[in-house]
Amino acid sequence: MSAEVICVGTELLLGDILNSNTQFLGRQLADLGIPHYFQTVVGDNPERIKQAIKIASDRASLLIFTGGLGPTPDDLTTETIASFFETPLEERPELIADIKEKFAQRKRTMSENNRKQALMPKGASILPNPMGSASGMIWQPRPNLTVMTFPGVPAELHRMWQETAVPFLKQEGWGANVILSRTLRFWGIGESDLAEKVSDYFDSTNPTVAPYASKGEVRLRVSAHAESKEGAIALINPIQQRIQEIAGLDYFGCDDDTLPRVTGKLLLDTKQTVAVAESCTGGGLGAMLTSVSGSSGYFRGGIVAYDNEVKQQLLGVKAESLNQEGAVSGTVAKEMALGAKKQLHSDWGLSITGIAGPTGGTAEKPVGLIYLGIATPEGEADQVELRLGQQRLRDTIRHISACHALDQLRRKLSA
Amino acid sequence: MSAEVICVGTELLLGDILNSNTQFLGRQLADLGIPHYFQTVVGDNPERIKQAIKIASDRASLLIFTGGLGPTPDDLTTETIASFFETPLEERPELIADIKEKFAQRKRTMSENNRKQALMPKGASILPNPMGSASGMIWQPRPNLTVMTFPGVPAELHRMWQETAVPFLKQEGWGANVILSRTLRFWGIGESDLAEKVSDYFDSTNPTVAPYASKGEVRLRVSAHAESKEGAIALINPIQQRIQEIAGLDYFGCDDDTLPRVTGKLLLDTKQTVAVAESCTGGGLGAMLTSVSGSSGYFRGGIVAYDNEVKQQLLGVKAESLNQEGAVSGTVAKEMALGAKKQLHSDWGLSITGIAGPTGGTAEKPVGLIYLGIATPEGEADQVELRLGQQRLRDTIRHISACHALDQLRRKLSA
């Protein structure tokens, strides 16, 4: 009893559009606890669509198609599915009426092309599209096989999925077993180091524990299957607790907890504020902090001191520090953090100065060398040196630097 | 002689991450003129990965894998491919040395787990990863079949593809006919409006012209096929020129020309500087300007005035304006822009104040209401009102606002 997703569209193969439908359907199937092992993308070609149907229908009992339901000659999904299962198409008068009605609402007349969108295989139920002219179908072409079709437009797919497909699947007994996943999130530890610490859990089969890493963050996905959501949670919770104990402060949250959200909540809970001083990130740290709605409760603002003159005039960085240590130095980072705290009257000051590349590096100060400054409510300042490597992209270096700065504050607030 | 893409990762099936690698590879293969009919996503399961290899290797002669090259036990791509083709793995000393060196650069020690990343099937060539520890391979496991593996991290895939895979494929005679694409980029005009203006070109078959839109930007992809690159360019250039004439200032550049890059170049060419004052974007405009290497040549810095007190103290916004018109108003936007120009001694000042949502909107000032301010070298200030709609996400509203601010400056500099 597994599902497969088949996305139809030459534009997907050509990379003209980003395929977000597989992500949407993947999450939805996981939430319903419906196993899903393969996704296929195929172009607008009947023979190849049939190959994909053959392979998927031999492996799975629910086939979910997206795309190819439009009115133009290259929209072939419905007729190809019907042909594969040797079933004739028939025009549905209720769909003709529905399409005409939708055109009338937009003060337009249905074109002859759209008549095609009213054709369905004999025996298929209509999967209504409240937003557009591309209705889908729910069809059982043979025992133990259900086919669903959706348009490729994400908003239409989402609504049709929620309004019709989910109730249908639940009623048919799909997803009686629940698969629940929780993502544990870590900062300040590498994937392999964390993997070594928690390697005992990788052999666990229920829940399973799997690591992945992206732009400096490491995640562990803990997935449990059980008869109920509560049962799955009861399997996940003790594992999560033990992993948190092992990881200590390297663990910062789970699922939707981002570094700015977690750090912001710590500030809000303790009624403290923060201001930033940024050089190489150019405003990225402030943008990250304010990605959270409600950040005005603890974020005062910041000074982007890209030019050294600005560092001196607006942040009070000493000419001496700039001359002797250079703009990319721990001393300047500390003075910037203190300057932000002072100028913006905040409890904490956070600063970043560094070399984001790809140019500007030297043997002594290579691309990827970053200094963070943290000014404390007591008016003291610390610095942290990061070496992010010379091969990373400018944007990645800037992103990781801003995350590290937030992480430093999070650790101090959690201590 | 066709290619297939196989993406390995349970996190893709679960929808934990959006799969952008298929789009990248789709475009790249199209640009090289390599036919590509199927994409498959499969989880971290050796038996299912083998099924995918069996199916794809029966259909195609180039298999491109992404993902599953990490150091942890669920990273199975290399060993499963080797096992499918019944070939032993061997440890490559040069990869061990490379991984150790990368860890050393970051002042860390290679963990025992990473040793796995140095294993390659006997006979495979290394596809070097200059950015991380997950090297790929180029391997001909049997006649008329080439296998390439890449890590799932997009930045690493992109670089490895460009630096090693493309030269290899060209040398091997893949894609003898050239398909060349150029993307024309537009800001300040909607997709349907632009489509109407240039609709004559949509019927063209060589080059083809196809529109798409993303987060406020509209693009036209012009693709030509010819026997040589020069031939393709000769087909594209006249079409591009006519479209540019039709679009006027709504056209801002092509391919890698981003709004910050184009605007920055205009500043650099005229030896002018800019400073920013940001409220709802929290630093995002500065971050966008400094996404360009070399932006220190024209970007002085900025003030993130998230709190109204900061707007007054650091930017000189009048209490009267804040009280009478509110922080989200054209008057405050103009004062912020003038304040940035004055405080940071720049030629131009750019400001953004608005309601990014999801909370904070009122009937009079809804979510998505944004004011931009532009202070000119002459010391005058203009304002622009944007209504970006209440249904858009906070991050999208912030991104579009920052782009619009840059676009305003670009138009003034181009006038």
PDB file of C-alpha atoms in Angstrom, chain A residues 197-359:
ATOM      1  CA  LYS A 197      27.985  11.023  19.228  1.00  0.00           C
ATOM      2  CA  VAL A 198      24.528   9.651  18.461  1.00  0.00           C
ATOM      3  CA  SER A 199      25.523   6.724  16.229  1.00  0.00           C
ATOM      4  CA  ASP A 200      23.755   4.229  18.531  1.00  0.00           C
ATOM      5  CA  TYR A 201      20.433   5.592  17.380  1.00  0.00           C
ATOM      6  CA  PHE A 202      21.053   5.095  13.681  1.00  0.00           C
ATOM      7  CA  ASP A 203      20.315   1.369  14.060  1.00  0.00           C
ATOM      8  CA  SER A 204      16.923   2.074  15.571  1.00  0.00           C
ATOM      9  CA  THR A 205      14.063   1.007  13.288  1.00  0.00           C
ATOM     10  CA  ASN A 206      11.106   2.681  15.003  1.00  0.00           C
ATOM     11  CA  PRO A 207      11.696   5.542  15.291  1.00  0.00           C
ATOM     12  CA  THR A 208      14.372   5.843  12.645  1.00  0.00           C
ATOM     13  CA  VAL A 209      17.029   8.511  13.074  1.00  0.00           C
ATOM     14  CA  ALA A 210      18.731  10.029  10.021  1.00  0.00           C
ATOM     15  CA  PRO A 211      21.121  12.993   9.804  1.00  0.00           C
ATOM     16  CA  TYR A 212      21.479  15.627   7.142  1.00  0.00           C
ATOM     17  CA  ALA A 213      23.296  18.921   6.888  1.00  0.00           C
ATOM     18  CA  SER A 214      22.771  22.190   5.080  1.00  0.00           C
ATOM     19  CA  LYS A 215      24.740  25.449   5.188  1.00  0.00           C
ATOM     20  CA  GLY A 216      26.286  24.922   8.596  1.00  0.00           C
ATOM     21  CA  GLU A 217      23.201  23.468  10.228  1.00  0.00           C
ATOM     22  CA  VAL A 218      22.916  19.781  11.067  1.00  0.00           C
ATOM     23  CA  ARG A 219      19.558  18.063  11.410  1.00  0.00           C
ATOM     24  CA  LEU A 220      18.410  14.693  12.672  1.00  0.00           C
ATOM     25  CA  ARG A 221      15.072  13.474  11.411  1.00  0.00           C
ATOM     26  CA  VAL A 222      13.347  11.162  13.888  1.00  0.00           C
ATOM     27  CA  SER A 223      10.437   9.279  12.262  1.00  0.00           C
ATOM     28  CA  ALA A 224       8.096   6.896  14.024  1.00  0.00           C
ATOM     29  CA  HIS A 225       5.182   4.842  12.772  1.00  0.00           C
ATOM     30  CA  ALA A 226       2.375   3.852  15.080  1.00  0.00           C
ATOM     31  CA  GLU A 227      -1.368   3.321  15.120  1.00  0.00           C
ATOM     32  CA  SER A 228      -2.044   6.828  16.376  1.00  0.00           C
ATOM     33  CA  LYS A 229      -0.364  10.208  16.466  1.00  0.00           C
ATOM     34  CA  GLU A 230      -0.055   9.850  20.242  1.00  0.00           C
ATOM     35  CA  GLY A 231       1.625   6.477  19.816  1.00  0.00           C
ATOM     36  CA  ALA A 232       4.163   7.967  17.403  1.00  0.00           C
ATOM     37  CA  ILE A 233       4.864  10.869  19.740  1.00  0.00           C
ATOM     38  CA  ALA A 234       5.421   8.428  22.600  1.00  0.00           C
ATOM     39  CA  LEU A 235       8.064   6.687  20.500  1.00  0.00           C
ATOM     40  CA  ILE A 236       9.793   9.908  19.447  1.00  0.00           C
ATOM     41  CA  ASN A 237       9.862  11.794  22.731  1.00  0.00           C
ATOM     42  CA  PRO A 238      12.303   9.606  24.723  1.00  0.00           C
ATOM     43  CA  ILE A 239      14.730   9.410  21.777  1.00  0.00           C
ATOM     44  CA  GLN A 240      14.579  13.169  21.324  1.00  0.00           C
ATOM     45  CA  GLN A 241      15.226  13.669  25.021  1.00  0.00           C
ATOM     46  CA  ARG A 242      18.285  11.419  25.044  1.00  0.00           C
ATOM     47  CA  ILE A 243      19.705  13.030  21.904  1.00  0.00           C
ATOM     48  CA  GLN A 244      19.184  16.482  23.407  1.00  0.00           C
ATOM     49  CA  GLU A 245      21.064  15.375  26.528  1.00  0.00           C
ATOM     50  CA  ILE A 246      23.950  14.106  24.425  1.00  0.00           C
ATOM     51  CA  ALA A 247      24.080  17.217  22.224  1.00  0.00           C
ATOM     52  CA  GLY A 248      23.721  19.785  25.006  1.00  0.00           C
ATOM     53  CA  LEU A 249      23.762  23.346  23.768  1.00  0.00           C
ATOM     54  CA  ASP A 250      24.536  22.256  20.201  1.00  0.00           C
ATOM     55  CA  TYR A 251      20.826  21.390  19.992  1.00  0.00           C
ATOM     56  CA  PHE A 252      18.811  24.529  19.418  1.00  0.00           C
ATOM     57  CA  GLY A 253      15.296  23.435  18.528  1.00  0.00           C
ATOM     58  CA  CYS A 254      13.051  21.229  16.447  1.00  0.00           C
ATOM     59  CA  ASP A 255      10.873  21.497  13.342  1.00  0.00           C
ATOM     60  CA  ASP A 256      10.015  25.173  12.766  1.00  0.00           C
ATOM     61  CA  ASP A 257      12.396  26.477  15.433  1.00  0.00           C
ATOM     62  CA  THR A 258      14.919  28.570  13.524  1.00  0.00           C
ATOM     63  CA  LEU A 259      17.953  30.229  15.110  1.00  0.00           C
ATOM     64  CA  PRO A 260      16.361  33.713  14.887  1.00  0.00           C
ATOM     65  CA  ARG A 261      13.108  32.413  16.338  1.00  0.00           C
ATOM     66  CA  VAL A 262      14.760  30.548  19.221  1.00  0.00           C
ATOM     67  CA  THR A 263      17.117  33.415  20.013  1.00  0.00           C
ATOM     68  CA  GLY A 264      14.281  35.926  19.757  1.00  0.00           C
ATOM     69  CA  LYS A 265      12.162  33.933  22.158  1.00  0.00           C
ATOM     70  CA  LEU A 266      14.995  33.841  24.707  1.00  0.00           C
ATOM     71  CA  LEU A 267      15.292  37.637  24.452  1.00  0.00           C
ATOM     72  CA  LEU A 268      11.540  38.122  24.725  1.00  0.00           C
ATOM     73  CA  ASP A 269      11.272  35.794  27.730  1.00  0.00           C
ATOM     74  CA  THR A 270      13.980  37.695  29.569  1.00  0.00           C
ATOM     75  CA  LYS A 271      12.792  41.113  28.352  1.00  0.00           C
ATOM     76  CA  GLN A 272      16.124  41.959  26.769  1.00  0.00           C
ATOM     77  CA  THR A 273      16.950  43.695  23.517  1.00  0.00           C
ATOM     78  CA  VAL A 274      19.641  43.378  20.876  1.00  0.00           C
ATOM     79  CA  ALA A 275      21.188  45.647  18.269  1.00  0.00           C
ATOM     80  CA  VAL A 276      23.611  44.712  15.509  1.00  0.00           C
ATOM     81  CA  ALA A 277      26.669  46.137  13.767  1.00  0.00           C
ATOM     82  CA  GLU A 278      27.477  44.536  10.456  1.00  0.00           C
ATOM     83  CA  SER A 279      30.251  44.789   7.952  1.00  0.00           C
ATOM     84  CA  CYS A 280      30.597  41.868   5.522  1.00  0.00           C
ATOM     85  CA  THR A 281      27.024  40.640   6.015  1.00  0.00           C
ATOM     86  CA  GLY A 282      25.752  44.062   4.940  1.00  0.00           C
ATOM     87  CA  GLY A 283      22.462  43.794   6.851  1.00  0.00           C
ATOM     88  CA  GLY A 284      21.959  40.040   6.648  1.00  0.00           C
ATOM     89  CA  LEU A 285      22.053  39.545  10.414  1.00  0.00           C
ATOM     90  CA  GLY A 286      19.368  42.180  10.924  1.00  0.00           C
ATOM     91  CA  ALA A 287      17.332  40.689   8.085  1.00  0.00           C
ATOM     92  CA  MET A 288      17.608  37.276   9.742  1.00  0.00           C
ATOM     93  CA  LEU A 289      16.544  38.576  13.144  1.00  0.00           C
ATOM     94  CA  THR A 290      13.558  40.377  11.596  1.00  0.00           C
ATOM     95  CA  SER A 291      12.491  37.358   9.531  1.00  0.00           C
ATOM     96  CA  VAL A 292      10.448  36.571  12.649  1.00  0.00           C
ATOM     97  CA  SER A 293       7.133  38.365  12.980  1.00  0.00           C
ATOM     98  CA  GLY A 294       7.105  40.150  16.357  1.00  0.00           C
ATOM     99  CA  SER A 295      10.862  40.764  16.376  1.00  0.00           C
ATOM    100  CA  SER A 296      10.181  44.413  17.165  1.00  0.00           C
ATOM    101  CA  GLY A 297       9.730  43.149  20.742  1.00  0.00           C
ATOM    102  CA  TYR A 298      13.491  42.685  21.133  1.00  0.00           C
ATOM    103  CA  PHE A 299      15.298  43.965  18.021  1.00  0.00           C
ATOM    104  CA  ARG A 300      16.184  47.663  18.179  1.00  0.00           C
ATOM    105  CA  GLY A 301      17.940  47.954  14.853  1.00  0.00           C
ATOM    106  CA  GLY A 302      21.470  48.115  13.591  1.00  0.00           C
ATOM    107  CA  ILE A 303      24.241  49.896  11.821  1.00  0.00           C
ATOM    108  CA  VAL A 304      25.643  48.539   8.589  1.00  0.00           C
ATOM    109  CA  ALA A 305      29.180  49.852   8.603  1.00  0.00           C
ATOM    110  CA  TYR A 306      30.491  48.728   5.274  1.00  0.00           C
ATOM    111  CA  ASP A 307      32.921  51.589   5.010  1.00  0.00           C
ATOM    112  CA  ASN A 308      35.619  52.008   7.693  1.00  0.00           C
ATOM    113  CA  GLU A 309      34.732  55.675   8.080  1.00  0.00           C
ATOM    114  CA  VAL A 310      31.212  54.572   9.043  1.00  0.00           C
ATOM    115  CA  LYS A 311      32.660  52.138  11.571  1.00  0.00           C
ATOM    116  CA  GLN A 312      34.447  55.049  13.229  1.00  0.00           C
ATOM    117  CA  GLN A 313      31.776  57.717  12.985  1.00  0.00           C
ATOM    118  CA  LEU A 314      28.636  55.738  13.779  1.00  0.00           C
ATOM    119  CA  LEU A 315      30.025  52.897  15.902  1.00  0.00           C
ATOM    120  CA  GLY A 316      32.957  54.569  17.634  1.00  0.00           C
ATOM    121  CA  VAL A 317      35.517  52.053  16.380  1.00  0.00           C
ATOM    122  CA  LYS A 318      38.975  53.473  17.131  1.00  0.00           C
ATOM    123  CA  ALA A 319      41.204  54.585  14.261  1.00  0.00           C
ATOM    124  CA  GLU A 320      44.032  52.904  16.136  1.00  0.00           C
ATOM    125  CA  SER A 321      42.269  49.516  16.092  1.00  0.00           C
ATOM    126  CA  LEU A 322      41.555  49.817  12.374  1.00  0.00           C
ATOM    127  CA  ASN A 323      45.152  50.811  11.609  1.00  0.00           C
ATOM    128  CA  GLN A 324      46.898  48.330  13.870  1.00  0.00           C
ATOM    129  CA  GLU A 325      44.643  45.265  13.718  1.00  0.00           C
ATOM    130  CA  GLY A 326      42.656  45.922  10.549  1.00  0.00           C
ATOM    131  CA  ALA A 327      38.901  46.035  10.000  1.00  0.00           C
ATOM    132  CA  VAL A 328      38.780  42.235  10.096  1.00  0.00           C
ATOM    133  CA  SER A 329      39.960  41.612  13.647  1.00  0.00           C
ATOM    134  CA  GLY A 330      38.621  40.584  17.013  1.00  0.00           C
ATOM    135  CA  THR A 331      39.338  44.027  18.439  1.00  0.00           C
ATOM    136  CA  VAL A 332      37.254  45.786  15.806  1.00  0.00           C
ATOM    137  CA  ALA A 333      34.463  43.187  16.179  1.00  0.00           C
ATOM    138  CA  LYS A 334      34.321  43.915  19.907  1.00  0.00           C
ATOM    139  CA  GLU A 335      34.285  47.678  19.383  1.00  0.00           C
ATOM    140  CA  MET A 336      31.542  47.329  16.779  1.00  0.00           C
ATOM    141  CA  ALA A 337      29.386  45.263  19.140  1.00  0.00           C
ATOM    142  CA  LEU A 338      29.880  47.770  21.944  1.00  0.00           C
ATOM    143  CA  GLY A 339      29.118  50.614  19.517  1.00  0.00           C
ATOM    144  CA  ALA A 340      25.835  49.027  18.418  1.00  0.00           C
ATOM    145  CA  LYS A 341      24.786  48.461  22.028  1.00  0.00           C
ATOM    146  CA  LYS A 342      25.604  52.040  22.937  1.00  0.00           C
ATOM    147  CA  GLN A 343      24.154  53.799  19.895  1.00  0.00           C
ATOM    148  CA  LEU A 344      20.940  51.836  19.874  1.00  0.00           C
ATOM    149  CA  HIS A 345      20.494  51.555  23.647  1.00  0.00           C
ATOM    150  CA  SER A 346      20.152  47.794  23.670  1.00  0.00           C
ATOM    151  CA  ASP A 347      21.081  45.169  26.252  1.00  0.00           C
ATOM    152  CA  TRP A 348      23.154  43.121  23.827  1.00  0.00           C
ATOM    153  CA  GLY A 349      25.255  44.108  20.840  1.00  0.00           C
ATOM    154  CA  LEU A 350      26.188  41.648  18.106  1.00  0.00           C
ATOM    155  CA  SER A 351      28.700  42.353  15.357  1.00  0.00           C
ATOM    156  CA  ILE A 352      30.193  40.688  12.301  1.00  0.00           C
ATOM    157  CA  THR A 353      33.267  41.692  10.347  1.00  0.00           C
ATOM    158  CA  GLY A 354      35.093  39.464   7.908  1.00  0.00           C
ATOM    159  CA  ILE A 355      36.097  38.561   4.404  1.00  0.00           C
ATOM    160  CA  ALA A 356      33.198  37.042   2.474  1.00  0.00           C
ATOM    161  CA  GLY A 357      35.112  36.786  -0.789  1.00  0.00           C
ATOM    162  CA  PRO A 358      35.568  35.805  -3.483  1.00  0.00           C
ATOM    163  CA  THR A 359      38.196  38.576  -3.565  1.00  0.00           C
TER     164      THR A 359
END
